[in-house]
Amino acid sequence: MNAVLTPPPERDLPPAARRRRRAELVELVATDERPSRRLGAPLLAAAAVAAVIAALAVAVPALRDSGPADGTGTPAPAGQTASGRATPSRKPLPPEVHDLTKAELAEFWQDCRKAYAGQPWPEPFDGYKSVAGVRFLAEQRPDQPAAWLITVKSGQYWICIANSRGEVISNSGFGPRTLKDVPYLFAPVDGRGMGMGVLTRPVVRVTVQGEDTAEREAVIRHGFWFVPFDDQRYVSWDDEANVPTNESHLIGVPPGYTYRGYDAAGRLVYNSAEQGPDVRRCYTDPAGTKVRVDNGVDGGHPDPSRCRRMLSWRR
Amino acid sequence: MTAVMTDRALWQRACEGEPDAFGQLFDRHARAVYNFLFRRTASWSDAEDLCSAVFLHAWRRRGDIVLDRDSALPWLIRVADYTARNEWRSKQRYRRAVSVLHPAGDQPDHADDVAARVDDERAMGTVRQALDRLPRRHREVVELCLWAGLDQQAAAVALDVPVGTVKSRLSRARAALRDQLATPAPATVEDLS
């Protein structure tokens, strides 16, 4: 080609610009809830069809039996679509939940920032963007969680937790830079803090049940689940005897509690009482190549083949 | 040996909630998109802004993606073409999206190649003037096949036309270029070259 039509040689983005642009995009992707345009319409249509089918599934037997149509007219649990309600219509009703407004999110974020300012760890919420928040309106004990704020920075999530008085009582995190944990899930319904956790596909609905209580519906936002319950009794470990100090051997599941996960068809696909992550086992990354949590197995140096694989976070 | 994930797998993971997978796609294709945009705009600065806009737009149109032999690049180039043609709107859209993020620690580059980049822009301006004498359909295949190095199938994906159309356009573009080079260039091009 003639020199007149030969462009200058290719160049890379300047390194600092490249890092910044990449970080911006990763954060935008992490926080962007806008659905794909082409997918949007079919999904809406599918949801509408599913809603009609779900309504018919409930209404037709109710009309046939001439009995009360339990569950009809009840709004879907917060965080779920009608299509996700293929569970029996007599399931416990969800608690009343409030999605925080923009102003409430900003206020909550300020409270969290103040509560953790100056602490080297957990990280202060400075620089984290609020993406959602929920509050259970029923009165809870002051030591119980009632509201959660989800914040994110560069794919790293921090959750701020408050009681029903609005006092910040705890926090939790998930993501590649979380210090206390690995960026994978021990189970499809993974406990990660006070009254909360992470879920991954195929789970779309989560319930939590205590020893003497009914299943409670968790609210799902941004791949996290939330429900107020007393989870102060996480498993602890007796180093000398190398055994758990209580009867729950499950990671992230307090003794006496059961987490259940349901798929979009309403099928129970996870039950922590039967499939929960045992604290006496070791865990690898999802590929099964690297031990991420050894739990003292084989003197702390287990072969990956002896360990369970952790799960990627797929929302 | 580390297995390299395909664009398809990375795209799937990004859509399933792994933002870093999208970051890896950026790592993989940002240079090609950035240079395509530079050759379109003759401005490194505009190309940088638009490069981000391309990836954001691609994400928001993720349901539309067409992979060519597991590569997302041709489709990203298609998005880049659209983004460059709607430059002002694309930049505004990206700035709006970024404005709600935390302020990034923006450190200026003290690039040694600033002068070279200025030279690039001047040279590219000249090249663009020459290319702009061709019809758009010919310009596009020159940009994709001759400058960006896409093969004809990938160019077909980028242009959203059949491969046969790319072939014929490329053939005509080459002929037009030969004619152009045989014809005395207009004064403006001579002045700049």
Short mmCIF file of C-alpha atoms in Angstrom, two decimals:
data_model
loop_
_atom_site.label_atom_id
_atom_site.label_comp_id
_atom_site.label_asym_id
_atom_site.label_seq_id
_atom_site.Cartn_x
_atom_site.Cartn_y
_atom_site.Cartn_z
CA MET A 1 0.00 0.00 0.00
CA ASN A 2 1.23 3.47 -0.79
CA ALA A 3 2.73 5.38 2.13
CA VAL A 4 -0.10 7.89 1.93
CA LEU A 5 -2.47 5.11 2.98
CA THR A 6 -0.26 3.48 5.58
CA PRO A 7 -1.38 4.35 9.10
CA PRO A 8 1.13 4.85 11.92
CA PRO A 9 2.11 1.72 13.90
CA GLU A 10 -0.21 0.46 16.61
CA ARG A 11 0.24 1.51 20.23
CA ASP A 12 -1.00 0.34 23.59
CA LEU A 13 -3.19 2.41 25.83
CA PRO A 14 -0.98 4.38 28.22
CA PRO A 15 -0.50 2.09 31.27
CA ALA A 16 -2.16 4.30 33.90
CA ALA A 17 -5.09 5.03 31.61
CA ARG A 18 -5.41 1.39 30.83
CA ARG A 19 -5.56 0.43 34.53
CA ARG A 20 -8.08 3.14 35.31
CA ARG A 21 -10.31 2.34 32.33
CA ARG A 22 -10.23 -1.35 33.15
CA ALA A 23 -11.14 -0.71 36.79
CA GLU A 24 -14.00 1.57 35.73
CA LEU A 25 -15.39 -1.01 33.35
CA VAL A 26 -15.15 -3.86 35.84
CA GLU A 27 -16.98 -1.75 38.39
CA LEU A 28 -19.61 -0.70 35.88
CA VAL A 29 -20.19 -4.32 34.97
CA ALA A 30 -20.39 -5.26 38.64
CA THR A 31 -22.96 -2.61 39.40
CA ASP A 32 -24.85 -2.32 36.14
CA GLU A 33 -28.25 -3.83 36.65
CA ARG A 34 -29.47 -2.77 33.24
CA PRO A 35 -30.43 -5.90 31.35
CA SER A 36 -29.25 -6.58 27.86
CA ARG A 37 -31.56 -4.76 25.46
CA ARG A 38 -32.31 -7.71 23.30
CA LEU A 39 -32.83 -9.98 26.27
CA GLY A 40 -35.03 -7.45 28.01
CA ALA A 41 -38.15 -7.87 25.94
CA PRO A 42 -38.12 -11.68 25.80
CA LEU A 43 -37.45 -11.83 29.53
CA LEU A 44 -40.35 -9.53 30.23
CA ALA A 45 -42.54 -11.59 27.97
CA ALA A 46 -41.38 -14.80 29.62
CA ALA A 47 -42.04 -13.35 33.05
CA ALA A 48 -45.51 -12.31 31.96
CA VAL A 49 -46.24 -15.78 30.60
CA ALA A 50 -44.86 -17.37 33.76
CA ALA A 51 -46.99 -15.06 35.88
CA VAL A 52 -50.11 -16.10 33.99
CA ILE A 53 -49.20 -19.76 34.33
CA ALA A 54 -48.46 -19.34 38.03
CA ALA A 55 -51.74 -17.52 38.54
CA LEU A 56 -53.63 -20.25 36.71
CA ALA A 57 -51.82 -22.94 38.70
CA VAL A 58 -53.07 -21.37 41.89
CA ALA A 59 -56.45 -20.10 40.75
CA VAL A 60 -57.74 -23.15 38.90
CA PRO A 61 -57.42 -25.63 41.82
CA ALA A 62 -58.79 -22.99 44.13
CA LEU A 63 -61.88 -22.54 41.97
CA ARG A 64 -62.26 -26.29 41.59
CA ASP A 65 -62.11 -26.87 45.36
CA SER A 66 -64.20 -23.80 46.15
CA GLY A 67 -61.82 -23.27 49.05
CA PRO A 68 -59.74 -20.27 49.91
CA ALA A 69 -56.96 -19.69 47.41
CA ASP A 70 -54.15 -19.53 49.84
CA GLY A 71 -51.43 -17.30 48.50
CA THR A 72 -53.44 -15.69 45.74
CA GLY A 73 -53.18 -11.96 45.75
CA THR A 74 -50.08 -12.15 47.88
CA PRO A 75 -47.26 -10.22 46.35
CA ALA A 76 -44.19 -12.16 45.37
CA PRO A 77 -41.47 -12.15 47.98
CA ALA A 78 -39.15 -9.21 47.56
CA GLY A 79 -36.30 -10.07 45.31
CA GLN A 80 -38.19 -12.70 43.40
CA THR A 81 -40.14 -12.67 40.21
CA ALA A 82 -43.41 -14.38 39.72
CA SER A 83 -41.60 -16.96 37.67
CA GLY A 84 -39.55 -17.90 40.71
CA ARG A 85 -42.62 -18.83 42.74
CA ALA A 86 -43.23 -22.31 41.52
CA THR A 87 -43.10 -23.49 45.12
CA PRO A 88 -46.21 -24.73 46.96
CA SER A 89 -48.67 -21.92 47.51
CA ARG A 90 -48.86 -22.70 51.23
CA LYS A 91 -45.26 -21.80 51.94
CA PRO A 92 -44.71 -19.33 54.79
CA LEU A 93 -45.38 -15.78 53.82
CA PRO A 94 -42.31 -13.61 53.56
CA PRO A 95 -41.72 -10.84 56.06
CA GLU A 96 -42.39 -7.31 55.01
CA VAL A 97 -39.32 -5.85 53.43
CA HIS A 98 -38.44 -2.35 52.38
CA ASP A 99 -36.00 -1.55 49.60
CA LEU A 100 -34.01 1.45 50.69
CA THR A 101 -34.47 4.64 48.76
CA LYS A 102 -31.58 6.62 47.34
CA ALA A 103 -31.62 8.97 50.30
CA GLU A 104 -31.73 6.07 52.75
CA LEU A 105 -28.85 4.38 50.98
CA ALA A 106 -26.78 7.56 51.25
CA GLU A 107 -27.56 7.92 54.96
CA PHE A 108 -26.82 4.27 55.66
CA TRP A 109 -23.52 4.54 53.78
CA GLN A 110 -22.51 7.56 55.86
CA ASP A 111 -23.28 5.67 59.07
CA CYS A 112 -21.19 2.71 57.93
CA ARG A 113 -18.33 4.93 56.87
CA LYS A 114 -18.32 6.63 60.27
CA ALA A 115 -18.58 3.31 62.11
CA TYR A 116 -15.50 1.87 60.43
CA ALA A 117 -13.51 5.01 59.67
CA GLY A 118 -9.85 4.72 60.52
CA GLN A 119 -9.87 0.98 60.97
CA PRO A 120 -7.30 -0.85 58.89
CA TRP A 121 -9.62 -3.81 58.68
CA PRO A 122 -12.48 -4.21 57.99
CA GLU A 123 -11.97 -1.72 55.23
CA PRO A 124 -13.82 1.52 55.70
CA PHE A 125 -16.61 2.00 53.22
CA ASP A 126 -14.82 4.98 51.72
CA GLY A 127 -14.81 4.77 47.95
CA TYR A 128 -17.41 2.04 47.85
CA LYS A 129 -20.57 2.73 45.93
CA SER A 130 -23.95 1.77 47.38
CA VAL A 131 -25.89 -0.40 45.00
CA ALA A 132 -28.84 -1.58 47.07
CA GLY A 133 -30.14 -1.94 50.58
CA VAL A 134 -32.98 -3.72 52.28
CA ARG A 135 -34.62 -3.45 55.66
CA PHE A 136 -36.96 -5.88 57.36
CA LEU A 137 -39.63 -3.76 58.97
CA ALA A 138 -40.57 -6.05 61.83
CA GLU A 139 -38.90 -5.14 65.12
CA GLN A 140 -35.83 -7.26 65.87
CA ARG A 141 -33.67 -7.58 68.95
CA PRO A 142 -30.88 -4.97 69.04
CA ASP A 143 -28.25 -7.64 68.53
CA GLN A 144 -30.03 -9.01 65.49
CA PRO A 145 -29.54 -7.74 61.98
CA ALA A 146 -32.46 -6.01 60.30
CA ALA A 147 -30.94 -3.97 57.48
CA TRP A 148 -28.13 -4.50 55.01
CA LEU A 149 -26.37 -2.14 52.65
CA ILE A 150 -24.57 -3.56 49.63
CA THR A 151 -21.58 -1.54 48.46
CA VAL A 152 -19.06 -2.34 45.77
CA LYS A 153 -15.72 -1.17 44.48
CA SER A 154 -13.93 -2.84 41.58
CA GLY A 155 -15.86 -6.06 41.98
CA GLN A 156 -15.23 -6.22 45.72
CA TYR A 157 -18.38 -6.14 47.82
CA TRP A 158 -18.73 -4.93 51.37
CA ILE A 159 -21.98 -5.26 53.22
CA CYS A 160 -22.85 -3.04 56.13
CA ILE A 161 -25.28 -4.47 58.66
CA ALA A 162 -27.55 -2.56 61.04
CA ASN A 163 -30.15 -3.51 63.64
CA SER A 164 -33.74 -2.35 63.59
CA ARG A 165 -32.75 0.81 65.45
CA GLY A 166 -30.49 1.71 62.56
CA GLU A 167 -27.29 1.12 64.53
CA VAL A 168 -24.41 -0.37 62.59
CA ILE A 169 -23.60 -3.70 64.21
CA SER A 170 -21.46 -5.62 61.76
CA ASN A 171 -20.17 -5.94 58.25
CA SER A 172 -19.19 -8.60 55.81
CA GLY A 173 -17.55 -8.88 52.46
CA PHE A 174 -17.20 -10.97 49.40
CA GLY A 175 -14.96 -10.71 46.40
CA PRO A 176 -11.41 -11.18 45.26
CA ARG A 177 -9.94 -8.91 47.91
CA THR A 178 -11.92 -10.07 50.93
CA LEU A 179 -9.31 -10.85 53.51
CA LYS A 180 -11.15 -13.32 55.65
CA ASP A 181 -12.44 -15.58 52.95
CA VAL A 182 -11.82 -16.86 49.51
CA PRO A 183 -13.74 -15.53 46.52
CA TYR A 184 -15.67 -18.76 46.08
CA LEU A 185 -18.67 -20.32 47.74
CA PHE A 186 -18.54 -23.35 50.00
CA ALA A 187 -22.10 -24.21 49.00
CA PRO A 188 -24.85 -22.91 46.68
CA VAL A 189 -26.29 -21.10 49.70
CA ASP A 190 -23.29 -19.78 51.55
CA GLY A 191 -23.43 -18.03 54.93
CA ARG A 192 -21.20 -14.94 55.06
CA GLY A 193 -22.17 -12.80 58.01
CA MET A 194 -25.04 -11.77 60.22
CA GLY A 195 -28.25 -12.94 58.62
CA MET A 196 -26.79 -12.94 55.17
CA GLY A 197 -24.82 -14.84 52.61
CA VAL A 198 -24.16 -15.42 48.96
CA LEU A 199 -26.01 -17.67 46.56
CA THR A 200 -25.11 -19.05 43.20
CA ARG A 201 -26.95 -20.71 40.37
CA PRO A 202 -29.09 -22.70 40.08
CA VAL A 203 -30.40 -21.37 43.38
CA VAL A 204 -32.81 -18.47 42.96
CA ARG A 205 -34.69 -18.72 46.24
CA VAL A 206 -33.31 -19.15 49.76
CA THR A 207 -34.97 -20.00 53.04
CA VAL A 208 -33.57 -20.17 56.53
CA GLN A 209 -35.08 -22.32 59.26
CA GLY A 210 -34.20 -22.38 62.95
CA GLU A 211 -34.71 -25.30 65.31
CA ASP A 212 -38.19 -24.25 66.37
CA THR A 213 -39.20 -21.88 63.62
CA ALA A 214 -40.74 -22.15 60.21
CA GLU A 215 -38.78 -21.59 57.03
CA ARG A 216 -38.18 -17.88 56.55
CA GLU A 217 -37.92 -16.43 53.11
CA ALA A 218 -34.68 -14.58 52.43
CA VAL A 219 -34.58 -11.46 50.31
CA ILE A 220 -32.22 -11.69 47.38
CA ARG A 221 -30.32 -8.72 45.99
CA HIS A 222 -27.25 -8.68 43.75
CA GLY A 223 -26.43 -12.31 44.44
CA PHE A 224 -26.70 -11.94 48.21
CA TRP A 225 -29.45 -13.24 50.49
CA PHE A 226 -30.65 -11.56 53.66
CA VAL A 227 -32.92 -12.56 56.50
CA PRO A 228 -32.85 -11.57 60.18
CA PHE A 229 -31.89 -14.42 62.45
CA ASP A 230 -29.64 -15.03 65.40
CA ASP A 231 -26.40 -16.31 63.99
CA GLN A 232 -24.09 -15.59 66.87
CA ARG A 233 -23.19 -19.22 67.37
CA TYR A 234 -20.98 -19.98 64.45
CA VAL A 235 -18.89 -23.06 64.72
CA SER A 236 -15.69 -22.58 66.65
CA TRP A 237 -12.70 -24.82 66.74
CA ASP A 238 -10.74 -26.47 69.50
CA ASP A 239 -7.18 -26.26 68.23
CA GLU A 240 -5.73 -28.71 70.71
CA ALA A 241 -8.27 -31.44 70.16
CA ASN A 242 -8.60 -30.45 66.49
CA VAL A 243 -12.38 -30.82 66.63
CA PRO A 244 -15.31 -28.44 66.33
CA THR A 245 -16.55 -27.25 69.70
CA ASN A 246 -20.22 -27.66 68.97
CA GLU A 247 -22.47 -29.93 67.07
CA SER A 248 -22.60 -27.94 63.86
CA HIS A 249 -19.73 -28.85 61.63
CA LEU A 250 -20.92 -26.63 58.87
CA ILE A 251 -19.12 -23.58 57.56
CA GLY A 252 -21.30 -20.50 57.74
CA VAL A 253 -24.33 -22.31 59.17
CA PRO A 254 -25.08 -21.72 62.86
CA PRO A 255 -26.00 -24.80 64.90
CA GLY A 256 -29.66 -25.61 64.70
CA TYR A 257 -30.21 -23.74 61.46
CA THR A 258 -30.88 -25.06 58.00
CA TYR A 259 -30.40 -23.20 54.74
CA ARG A 260 -32.36 -24.35 51.75
CA GLY A 261 -31.96 -23.33 48.14
CA TYR A 262 -34.56 -23.71 45.41
CA ASP A 263 -34.10 -23.45 41.66
CA ALA A 264 -36.31 -21.51 39.25
CA ALA A 265 -38.66 -24.47 38.89
CA GLY A 266 -39.21 -24.52 42.65
CA ARG A 267 -37.18 -27.66 43.22
CA LEU A 268 -35.21 -27.99 46.42
CA VAL A 269 -31.64 -28.21 45.16
CA TYR A 270 -29.70 -27.55 48.35
CA ASN A 271 -30.25 -28.41 51.98
CA SER A 272 -27.44 -27.52 54.36
CA ALA A 273 -28.47 -30.24 56.80
CA GLU A 274 -27.62 -32.84 54.19
CA GLN A 275 -25.18 -31.14 51.85
CA GLY A 276 -23.66 -28.40 53.99
CA PRO A 277 -19.94 -27.64 53.84
CA ASP A 278 -18.22 -29.64 56.54
CA VAL A 279 -15.59 -27.73 58.46
CA ARG A 280 -13.52 -30.91 58.77
CA ARG A 281 -12.93 -31.09 55.04
CA CYS A 282 -10.58 -29.22 52.76
CA TYR A 283 -11.69 -27.14 49.79
CA THR A 284 -10.15 -26.31 46.43
CA ASP A 285 -10.88 -23.65 43.85
CA PRO A 286 -13.70 -24.49 41.40
CA ALA A 287 -11.24 -26.03 38.96
CA GLY A 288 -10.04 -28.43 41.64
CA THR A 289 -6.43 -27.46 41.10
CA LYS A 290 -5.48 -25.47 44.19
CA VAL A 291 -6.35 -26.00 47.84
CA ARG A 292 -7.88 -22.77 49.13
CA VAL A 293 -8.99 -23.92 52.58
CA ASP A 294 -7.12 -26.84 54.16
CA ASN A 295 -8.87 -26.94 57.58
CA GLY A 296 -5.92 -28.87 58.90
CA VAL A 297 -6.57 -31.89 56.70
CA ASP A 298 -3.45 -34.01 56.20
CA GLY A 299 -1.41 -31.74 58.35
CA GLY A 300 -2.53 -28.69 56.39
CA HIS A 301 -1.14 -30.00 53.11
CA PRO A 302 -3.91 -32.07 51.56
CA ASP A 303 -3.81 -33.19 47.97
CA PRO A 304 -6.46 -31.28 45.95
CA SER A 305 -8.03 -34.54 44.87
CA ARG A 306 -9.06 -35.21 48.48
CA CYS A 307 -10.91 -31.92 48.82
CA ARG A 308 -14.29 -30.61 47.81
CA ARG A 309 -14.46 -28.03 45.06
CA MET A 310 -15.76 -24.60 45.91
CA LEU A 311 -18.22 -22.87 43.62
CA SER A 312 -17.97 -19.78 41.45
CA TRP A 313 -20.37 -16.98 42.18
CA ARG A 314 -22.89 -17.05 39.37
CA ARG A 315 -25.76 -14.70 39.87
CA MET B 1 0.28 -25.36 31.71
CA THR B 2 -2.46 -22.79 32.18
CA ALA B 3 -5.49 -23.23 29.97
CA VAL B 4 -6.51 -20.06 28.17
CA MET B 5 -10.19 -19.33 28.38
CA THR B 6 -11.98 -18.56 25.15
CA ASP B 7 -13.79 -15.29 24.64
CA ARG B 8 -16.99 -17.27 24.74
CA ALA B 9 -16.20 -18.65 28.19
CA LEU B 10 -15.12 -15.25 29.48
CA TRP B 11 -18.22 -13.61 28.09
CA GLN B 12 -20.39 -16.26 29.67
CA ARG B 13 -18.70 -15.80 33.02
CA ALA B 14 -19.08 -12.04 32.85
CA CYS B 15 -22.78 -12.43 32.12
CA GLU B 16 -23.05 -14.81 35.06
CA GLY B 17 -21.74 -12.27 37.50
CA GLU B 18 -17.96 -12.39 37.29
CA PRO B 19 -16.97 -8.82 36.44
CA ASP B 20 -13.30 -9.69 36.26
CA ALA B 21 -14.00 -11.95 33.31
CA PHE B 22 -15.07 -8.80 31.48
CA GLY B 23 -11.81 -7.22 32.62
CA GLN B 24 -9.97 -10.09 30.97
CA LEU B 25 -11.83 -9.47 27.73
CA PHE B 26 -10.77 -5.85 28.00
CA ASP B 27 -7.16 -6.95 28.49
CA ARG B 28 -7.42 -9.12 25.44
CA HIS B 29 -9.02 -6.74 22.97
CA ALA B 30 -8.57 -3.18 24.20
CA ARG B 31 -5.45 -2.63 22.10
CA ALA B 32 -7.13 -3.67 18.85
CA VAL B 33 -10.22 -1.59 19.59
CA TYR B 34 -8.12 1.39 20.69
CA ASN B 35 -6.07 1.34 17.48
CA PHE B 36 -9.14 0.87 15.31
CA LEU B 37 -10.61 3.97 16.93
CA PHE B 38 -7.40 5.92 16.54
CA ARG B 39 -7.33 5.17 12.84
CA ARG B 40 -10.94 6.31 12.65
CA THR B 41 -10.57 9.52 14.66
CA ALA B 42 -6.87 10.37 14.20
CA SER B 43 -6.81 11.25 17.91
CA TRP B 44 -5.32 9.05 20.62
CA SER B 45 -7.28 10.92 23.25
CA ASP B 46 -10.60 10.40 21.50
CA ALA B 47 -9.68 6.79 20.87
CA GLU B 48 -9.07 6.25 24.58
CA ASP B 49 -12.43 7.73 25.58
CA LEU B 50 -14.25 5.84 22.88
CA CYS B 51 -12.50 2.57 23.72
CA SER B 52 -14.11 2.60 27.16
CA ALA B 53 -17.43 3.56 25.60
CA VAL B 54 -17.16 0.59 23.24
CA PHE B 55 -16.75 -1.89 26.08
CA LEU B 56 -19.56 -0.35 28.08
CA HIS B 57 -21.83 -0.38 25.05
CA ALA B 58 -20.82 -3.97 24.31
CA TRP B 59 -21.74 -4.94 27.84
CA ARG B 60 -25.11 -3.28 27.62
CA ARG B 61 -25.76 -5.01 24.31
CA ARG B 62 -24.43 -8.33 25.53
CA GLY B 63 -27.50 -10.15 24.32
CA ASP B 64 -26.58 -9.19 20.77
CA ILE B 65 -23.07 -10.56 20.72
CA VAL B 66 -21.98 -12.57 17.71
CA LEU B 67 -18.82 -14.58 18.23
CA ASP B 68 -16.66 -15.40 15.26
CA ARG B 69 -14.82 -18.69 15.90
CA ASP B 70 -15.00 -17.92 19.62
CA SER B 71 -13.54 -14.45 19.15
CA ALA B 72 -15.40 -11.37 20.34
CA LEU B 73 -13.11 -9.00 18.46
CA PRO B 74 -15.06 -8.67 15.20
CA TRP B 75 -18.21 -7.87 17.12
CA LEU B 76 -16.36 -5.40 19.32
CA ILE B 77 -15.08 -3.72 16.15
CA ARG B 78 -18.67 -3.49 14.96
CA VAL B 79 -19.57 -1.81 18.23
CA ALA B 80 -16.53 0.44 17.83
CA ASP B 81 -17.71 1.49 14.40
CA TYR B 82 -21.12 2.40 15.79
CA THR B 83 -19.56 4.14 18.76
CA ALA B 84 -17.24 6.21 16.60
CA ARG B 85 -20.09 7.23 14.31
CA ASN B 86 -22.01 8.41 17.35
CA GLU B 87 -18.97 9.81 19.05
CA TRP B 88 -20.45 12.62 21.08
CA ARG B 89 -23.37 10.57 22.34
CA SER B 90 -21.14 7.62 23.15
CA LYS B 91 -18.76 9.74 25.20
CA GLN B 92 -21.60 11.39 27.06
CA ARG B 93 -23.15 8.05 27.86
CA TYR B 94 -19.88 6.72 29.23
CA ARG B 95 -19.21 9.84 31.27
CA ARG B 96 -22.67 9.62 32.81
CA ALA B 97 -22.07 5.98 33.77
CA VAL B 98 -18.66 6.69 35.25
CA SER B 99 -19.78 9.80 37.11
CA VAL B 100 -21.64 7.70 39.68
CA LEU B 101 -18.62 5.54 40.46
CA HIS B 102 -16.11 6.32 43.14
CA PRO B 103 -13.50 8.82 42.02
CA ALA B 104 -10.71 6.76 40.55
CA GLY B 105 -7.17 7.64 41.46
CA ASP B 106 -6.40 9.15 38.12
CA GLN B 107 -2.69 9.40 37.69
CA PRO B 108 -1.52 11.09 34.54
CA ASP B 109 0.86 9.20 32.33
CA HIS B 110 4.19 10.81 31.89
CA ALA B 111 4.63 9.06 28.63
CA ASP B 112 7.92 9.37 26.85
CA ASP B 113 6.11 8.93 23.62
CA VAL B 114 3.95 12.04 23.78
CA ALA B 115 5.78 13.63 20.87
CA ALA B 116 5.54 10.45 18.87
CA ARG B 117 1.82 10.31 19.51
CA VAL B 118 1.43 13.86 18.25
CA ASP B 119 3.31 12.82 15.11
CA ASP B 120 1.01 9.81 14.79
CA GLU B 121 -2.03 12.02 14.90
CA ARG B 122 -0.69 14.31 12.21
CA ALA B 123 0.20 11.36 10.01
CA MET B 124 -3.12 9.67 10.61
CA GLY B 125 -4.95 12.84 9.68
CA THR B 126 -3.23 12.73 6.31
CA VAL B 127 -4.03 9.07 5.82
CA ARG B 128 -7.66 9.64 6.74
CA GLN B 129 -7.99 12.41 4.23
CA ALA B 130 -6.76 10.08 1.54
CA LEU B 131 -9.03 7.27 2.66
CA ASP B 132 -12.04 9.51 2.95
CA ARG B 133 -11.98 9.97 -0.80
CA LEU B 134 -13.31 6.41 -1.07
CA PRO B 135 -16.96 5.51 -0.59
CA ARG B 136 -17.81 4.41 2.95
CA ARG B 137 -18.30 0.75 2.05
CA HIS B 138 -14.77 0.67 0.66
CA ARG B 139 -13.31 2.59 3.55
CA GLU B 140 -14.74 0.07 5.98
CA VAL B 141 -13.08 -2.95 4.39
CA VAL B 142 -9.77 -1.12 4.18
CA GLU B 143 -10.01 -0.28 7.89
CA LEU B 144 -10.87 -3.83 8.84
CA CYS B 145 -8.98 -6.06 6.44
CA LEU B 146 -5.94 -3.98 5.59
CA TRP B 147 -5.42 -1.95 8.74
CA ALA B 148 -6.93 -3.99 11.58
CA GLY B 149 -5.85 -7.28 10.06
CA LEU B 150 -9.19 -9.06 10.29
CA ASP B 151 -9.74 -11.85 7.80
CA GLN B 152 -12.74 -11.66 5.53
CA GLN B 153 -14.97 -13.80 7.72
CA ALA B 154 -14.24 -11.69 10.77
CA ALA B 155 -14.76 -8.52 8.75
CA ALA B 156 -18.13 -9.90 7.67
CA VAL B 157 -19.11 -10.22 11.32
CA ALA B 158 -17.82 -6.75 12.08
CA LEU B 159 -19.79 -5.24 9.19
CA ASP B 160 -22.80 -7.53 9.61
CA VAL B 161 -22.73 -8.45 5.94
CA PRO B 162 -22.10 -11.74 4.10
CA VAL B 163 -18.51 -12.80 3.47
CA GLY B 164 -19.09 -12.53 -0.28
CA THR B 165 -19.92 -8.88 0.14
CA VAL B 166 -16.67 -8.31 1.98
CA LYS B 167 -14.77 -10.02 -0.82
CA SER B 168 -16.32 -7.92 -3.54
CA ARG B 169 -15.99 -4.69 -1.56
CA LEU B 170 -12.36 -5.42 -0.84
CA SER B 171 -11.66 -6.10 -4.47
CA ARG B 172 -13.33 -2.85 -5.50
CA ALA B 173 -11.59 -0.94 -2.72
CA ARG B 174 -8.22 -2.18 -3.93
CA ALA B 175 -9.07 -1.12 -7.47
CA ALA B 176 -10.23 2.27 -6.24
CA LEU B 177 -7.04 2.69 -4.30
CA ARG B 178 -4.96 1.84 -7.37
CA ASP B 179 -6.91 4.41 -9.37
CA GLN B 180 -6.52 6.95 -6.63
CA LEU B 181 -2.79 6.45 -6.44
CA ALA B 182 -2.53 6.78 -10.21
CA THR B 183 -4.49 10.00 -10.09
CA PRO B 184 -2.81 13.17 -8.83
CA ALA B 185 -3.87 13.73 -5.23
CA PRO B 186 -5.87 16.83 -4.43
CA ALA B 187 -4.01 19.83 -3.21
CA THR B 188 -5.00 19.36 0.41
CA VAL B 189 -3.47 15.92 0.59
CA GLU B 190 -0.31 17.04 -1.21
CA ASP B 191 0.07 19.88 1.22
CA LEU B 192 -0.12 17.60 4.18
CA SER B 193 2.11 14.85 2.87
#
